[in-house]
Amino acid sequence: MTKRVVWGALFGALAMFATGCGDECVDQFDCRDKGTPPEGQVFACNADNKCELHTLTPAPEEDAGTETDAGTEVDAGTDAGTDVDAGTEVDAGTDAGMTVGKGGACTASGDCMAGLRCEAATCQSLHIALTGTDGGTRALVTEFDVPGMTSLSDDAVASAYPRFGPGGAQVAFVQGDVTGPTGELAVRALPLAAAPTVLTAGGGTRIRYTEWEPGNVIVWVRGSSGISTIPATGGTATQVTATGTFPDFGPNGVDYAYSVSGSGIQVSTGGAAPAPLAGTPTSAEQPHYNRVTSQLLFLANPDGKTVNFGAEATPILKLYSLPVTGGGTPTLLADATSVAAGAGTLESYIANPNWAPDGSWVAYVRAYYQLIGTAATLCGNVGATLCGDTKGNVLFIQRVNTATGATEGAPLSFEDEATLPSFSPDGHFLAYVKGGQLYVQRIDPATGLDVGTVISHPKDTYTVLTNEGDDHRPRWQPR
C-alpha cells in the first residue's frame, strides 16, 4: 500500500500532562492539521504550543512529507480504487449468519452483514463517534459508510470525547468547558431527537479519558489523575480511585483496568478493590481489554529511555500483552527499534495500540525519528535528513495468538501517516485518522489484508482531532 497523510500526538500520559491537552500542538506533526502552508514555509509548534508559519531555507522539495491538499486527500486509496461514494452500500460480511444486507429485515445484529446492526428490525450502518473541529470543538457521530458528520451539541456549545453505551442506543460526551474544570458529562439518545441530558459537572476538575461501553457505568478521569463513575441514568458520581488514568472496562462491564504513573497497571475484578497486575512494569500505561481472550494490551518503557523533541521528554514505549488474570511475564508484541544511519540513528517507538474485538489482531502506530547526539527529529519534519523515505509514522496490524497473547507472523504495514486505529465490533473494518479525516477500510479478519475500497470522510465541515491521543480515538457503535 502507498497511502500517506498525518499523525497526531504520539506522546504517553506523562508528556500529555506536562504539555497540557488544551494546547494546539506539542510538535510539528500536530500542526499538519492546519493544512498546506504557502510554498517555502512550514507550520511549526512554538513555545506557547501554538502552530505558526516558519520560512524554510531552502524551500522544501516536492513530496517531502507535507500534505498536498488539506481538504482532498491525494492517493488515499492507490491500491484499492476510488473512495466509496456517500451512501454507497458496503458489501461486507461473509461470516455465518451475517447474510442480511443494508436495509434488509432482521431480528438480531448477528443476522446483518459486517458493519451493520439490527435497529428497528432493519440492518443499518454502524455509527462511529469521534471529536473534530469546525472552529469549535465538537463531539461527532457519523455512519461509517456515509460521509457526513453530525454534532452532538449545539453549534454554540463545545463538546468532545463521545462514547457509546452498551447496546449503542446512547452516546455520552463532555460539553461546555471541555478543557477546563466546569465541563459537563452529558448523554444523548440515538437517533438524535431529544436534547442531551446532563449527568454531572466536573466539580472543579476537568472530565477527560471517558469510557463507557461495555461498562455498566460511565467512567472518567478527574483532571490528570483519579477515576470517577456515574450511572447512565444519573445520580451521584462516585470516586473509585484517588490516582490513575486511562481506565478501560473488561468485557463483563464490571472489571476495569487503569494505569498509575510510576506504579503500572491496576486491575479491579468483580467489584473488588483495585490491585497491581503482577508482572507489569512500573512504567506500564494505557491498558486495553479485548472482548474474548484474557490478554490485556499495554504500553511500557521498561528501559526508562526518553528522547527530547524540542523541550519535551518523550518515553520510548514498547507494546506488550499479559494475562489479566494472574499476570505473569509480559509478552513483547512490538519493540522499539534503532538502526545506524549516517551521523546518527534511525529509531522508532510504539503508540496508540488497540485490539481487534476477539484479540486476534492488534493495531498500533510506529513513530520513526532520527537521533543525532541527543537531538531527536520526527521523520517527515524539517531537518529529518537521515530518514530518507521513512515516514514519520506507520500504522501496523499484527496477528496475535489468542491463547498465548504472542505474535504470529510478521507485522503488516497497513497505512502510512495514519493514527488512532479502531476495529469495528465485528472485526471486519479498521477506522483510522489521517490528515484530519476519518478513513474506514474493510479487512479480511483471516489475513489482515485490505478488501475493497477505502471509505473517506472528507473534512468539508469538520477536521478530526488527534492531538489528545487515545482520548480522540474513533469509537464504534456496538452491534
PDB file of N, CA and C in Angstrom, residues 36-75:
ATOM      1  N   THR A  36      -2.139  22.924   4.115  1.00  0.00           N
ATOM      2  CA  THR A  36      -0.928  23.103   3.333  1.00  0.00           C
ATOM      3  C   THR A  36      -0.386  24.520   3.511  1.00  0.00           C
ATOM      4  N   PRO A  37       0.868  24.667   3.996  1.00  0.00           N
ATOM      5  CA  PRO A  37       1.434  26.012   4.148  1.00  0.00           C
ATOM      6  C   PRO A  37       1.815  26.596   2.791  1.00  0.00           C
ATOM      7  N   PRO A  38       2.001  27.919   2.722  1.00  0.00           N
ATOM      8  CA  PRO A  38       2.484  28.513   1.476  1.00  0.00           C
ATOM      9  C   PRO A  38       3.829  27.922   1.078  1.00  0.00           C
ATOM     10  N   GLU A  39       4.117  27.932  -0.211  1.00  0.00           N
ATOM     11  CA  GLU A  39       5.378  27.378  -0.698  1.00  0.00           C
ATOM     12  C   GLU A  39       6.563  28.050   0.007  1.00  0.00           C
ATOM     13  N   GLY A  40       7.509  27.230   0.438  1.00  0.00           N
ATOM     14  CA  GLY A  40       8.686  27.754   1.120  1.00  0.00           C
ATOM     15  C   GLY A  40       8.490  27.977   2.600  1.00  0.00           C
ATOM     16  N   GLN A  41       7.314  27.583   3.143  1.00  0.00           N
ATOM     17  CA  GLN A  41       7.057  27.756   4.561  1.00  0.00           C
ATOM     18  C   GLN A  41       6.542  26.451   5.160  1.00  0.00           C
ATOM     19  N   VAL A  42       6.529  26.384   6.473  1.00  0.00           N
ATOM     20  CA  VAL A  42       6.054  25.200   7.180  1.00  0.00           C
ATOM     21  C   VAL A  42       5.391  25.636   8.475  1.00  0.00           C
ATOM     22  N   PHE A  43       4.332  24.915   8.878  1.00  0.00           N
ATOM     23  CA  PHE A  43       3.752  25.137  10.194  1.00  0.00           C
ATOM     24  C   PHE A  43       4.623  24.471  11.247  1.00  0.00           C
ATOM     25  N   ALA A  44       4.920  25.181  12.328  1.00  0.00           N
ATOM     26  CA  ALA A  44       5.725  24.636  13.417  1.00  0.00           C
ATOM     27  C   ALA A  44       5.080  25.005  14.738  1.00  0.00           C
ATOM     28  N   CYS A  45       5.390  24.205  15.758  1.00  0.00           N
ATOM     29  CA  CYS A  45       4.829  24.406  17.092  1.00  0.00           C
ATOM     30  C   CYS A  45       5.751  25.334  17.877  1.00  0.00           C
ATOM     31  N   ASN A  46       5.243  26.502  18.318  1.00  0.00           N
ATOM     32  CA  ASN A  46       6.088  27.452  19.023  1.00  0.00           C
ATOM     33  C   ASN A  46       6.109  27.180  20.530  1.00  0.00           C
ATOM     34  N   ALA A  47       6.787  28.030  21.266  1.00  0.00           N
ATOM     35  CA  ALA A  47       6.966  27.828  22.705  1.00  0.00           C
ATOM     36  C   ALA A  47       5.658  27.928  23.484  1.00  0.00           C
ATOM     37  N   ASP A  48       4.634  28.547  22.883  1.00  0.00           N
ATOM     38  CA  ASP A  48       3.327  28.659  23.527  1.00  0.00           C
ATOM     39  C   ASP A  48       2.382  27.539  23.098  1.00  0.00           C
ATOM     40  N   ASN A  49       2.945  26.500  22.427  1.00  0.00           N
ATOM     41  CA  ASN A  49       2.158  25.372  21.946  1.00  0.00           C
ATOM     42  C   ASN A  49       1.067  25.810  20.976  1.00  0.00           C
ATOM     43  N   LYS A  50       1.429  26.761  20.106  1.00  0.00           N
ATOM     44  CA  LYS A  50       0.553  27.209  19.035  1.00  0.00           C
ATOM     45  C   LYS A  50       1.256  26.994  17.705  1.00  0.00           C
ATOM     46  N   CYS A  51       0.498  26.672  16.656  1.00  0.00           N
ATOM     47  CA  CYS A  51       1.072  26.462  15.333  1.00  0.00           C
ATOM     48  C   CYS A  51       1.279  27.804  14.642  1.00  0.00           C
ATOM     49  N   GLU A  52       2.489  28.010  14.120  1.00  0.00           N
ATOM     50  CA  GLU A  52       2.768  29.247  13.403  1.00  0.00           C
ATOM     51  C   GLU A  52       3.625  28.937  12.189  1.00  0.00           C
ATOM     52  N   LEU A  53       3.581  29.840  11.186  1.00  0.00           N
ATOM     53  CA  LEU A  53       4.342  29.645   9.957  1.00  0.00           C
ATOM     54  C   LEU A  53       5.795  30.042  10.149  1.00  0.00           C
ATOM     55  N   HIS A  54       6.706  29.195   9.661  1.00  0.00           N
ATOM     56  CA  HIS A  54       8.134  29.494   9.620  1.00  0.00           C
ATOM     57  C   HIS A  54       8.607  29.400   8.177  1.00  0.00           C
ATOM     58  N   THR A  55       9.517  30.257   7.780  1.00  0.00           N
ATOM     59  CA  THR A  55      10.082  30.240   6.436  1.00  0.00           C
ATOM     60  C   THR A  55      11.220  29.238   6.373  1.00  0.00           C
ATOM     61  N   LEU A  56      11.226  28.427   5.316  1.00  0.00           N
ATOM     62  CA  LEU A  56      12.266  27.423   5.135  1.00  0.00           C
ATOM     63  C   LEU A  56      13.372  27.947   4.233  1.00  0.00           C
ATOM     64  N   THR A  57      14.575  27.572   4.504  1.00  0.00           N
ATOM     65  CA  THR A  57      15.722  27.891   3.651  1.00  0.00           C
ATOM     66  C   THR A  57      16.611  26.662   3.551  1.00  0.00           C
ATOM     67  N   PRO A  58      16.735  26.026   2.382  1.00  0.00           N
ATOM     68  CA  PRO A  58      15.996  26.336   1.157  1.00  0.00           C
ATOM     69  C   PRO A  58      14.570  25.828   1.248  1.00  0.00           C
ATOM     70  N   ALA A  59      13.773  26.124   0.201  1.00  0.00           N
ATOM     71  CA  ALA A  59      12.396  25.665   0.160  1.00  0.00           C
ATOM     72  C   ALA A  59      12.363  24.148   0.121  1.00  0.00           C
ATOM     73  N   PRO A  60      11.321  23.519   0.682  1.00  0.00           N
ATOM     74  CA  PRO A  60      11.269  22.060   0.721  1.00  0.00           C
ATOM     75  C   PRO A  60      11.088  21.456  -0.653  1.00  0.00           C
ATOM     76  N   GLU A  61      11.645  20.221  -0.801  1.00  0.00           N
ATOM     77  CA  GLU A  61      11.450  19.512  -2.045  1.00  0.00           C
ATOM     78  C   GLU A  61      10.018  19.015  -2.129  1.00  0.00           C
ATOM     79  N   GLU A  62       9.575  18.731  -3.332  1.00  0.00           N
ATOM     80  CA  GLU A  62       8.230  18.228  -3.533  1.00  0.00           C
ATOM     81  C   GLU A  62       8.077  16.860  -2.889  1.00  0.00           C
ATOM     82  N   ASP A  63       6.908  16.582  -2.295  1.00  0.00           N
ATOM     83  CA  ASP A  63       6.599  15.318  -1.632  1.00  0.00           C
ATOM     84  C   ASP A  63       7.575  15.020  -0.515  1.00  0.00           C
ATOM     85  N   ALA A  64       7.873  16.038   0.311  1.00  0.00           N
ATOM     86  CA  ALA A  64       8.772  15.843   1.442  1.00  0.00           C
ATOM     87  C   ALA A  64       8.027  15.427   2.686  1.00  0.00           C
ATOM     88  N   GLY A  65       6.803  15.005   2.513  1.00  0.00           N
ATOM     89  CA  GLY A  65       6.012  14.571   3.664  1.00  0.00           C
ATOM     90  C   GLY A  65       4.890  15.521   3.994  1.00  0.00           C
ATOM     91  N   THR A  66       4.782  16.636   3.259  1.00  0.00           N
ATOM     92  CA  THR A  66       3.744  17.627   3.514  1.00  0.00           C
ATOM     93  C   THR A  66       2.482  17.260   2.754  1.00  0.00           C
ATOM     94  N   GLU A  67       1.322  17.524   3.299  1.00  0.00           N
ATOM     95  CA  GLU A  67       0.076  17.277   2.596  1.00  0.00           C
ATOM     96  C   GLU A  67      -0.004  18.146   1.356  1.00  0.00           C
ATOM     97  N   THR A  68      -0.545  17.569   0.269  1.00  0.00           N
ATOM     98  CA  THR A  68      -0.673  18.326  -0.967  1.00  0.00           C
ATOM     99  C   THR A  68      -1.966  19.116  -1.024  1.00  0.00           C
ATOM    100  N   ASP A  69      -2.948  18.655  -0.292  1.00  0.00           N
ATOM    101  CA  ASP A  69      -4.228  19.357  -0.280  1.00  0.00           C
ATOM    102  C   ASP A  69      -4.891  19.056   1.043  1.00  0.00           C
ATOM    103  N   ALA A  70      -5.138  20.100   1.835  1.00  0.00           N
ATOM    104  CA  ALA A  70      -5.650  19.871   3.188  1.00  0.00           C
ATOM    105  C   ALA A  70      -7.061  19.325   3.190  1.00  0.00           C
ATOM    106  N   GLY A  71      -7.779  19.464   2.082  1.00  0.00           N
ATOM    107  CA  GLY A  71      -9.167  19.040   2.105  1.00  0.00           C
ATOM    108  C   GLY A  71      -9.452  17.825   1.255  1.00  0.00           C
ATOM    109  N   THR A  72      -8.636  17.530   0.212  1.00  0.00           N
ATOM    110  CA  THR A  72      -8.862  16.383  -0.659  1.00  0.00           C
ATOM    111  C   THR A  72      -7.625  15.532  -0.645  1.00  0.00           C
ATOM    112  N   GLU A  73      -7.677  14.410   0.069  1.00  0.00           N
ATOM    113  CA  GLU A  73      -6.504  13.581   0.274  1.00  0.00           C
ATOM    114  C   GLU A  73      -6.031  12.999  -1.038  1.00  0.00           C
ATOM    115  N   VAL A  74      -4.763  13.215  -1.421  1.00  0.00           N
ATOM    116  CA  VAL A  74      -4.202  12.690  -2.646  1.00  0.00           C
ATOM    117  C   VAL A  74      -3.784  11.243  -2.432  1.00  0.00           C
ATOM    118  N   ASP A  75      -4.123  10.347  -3.356  1.00  0.00           N
ATOM    119  CA  ASP A  75      -3.687   8.951  -3.318  1.00  0.00           C
ATOM    120  C   ASP A  75      -4.086   8.287  -2.012  1.00  0.00           C
TER     121      ASP A  75
END
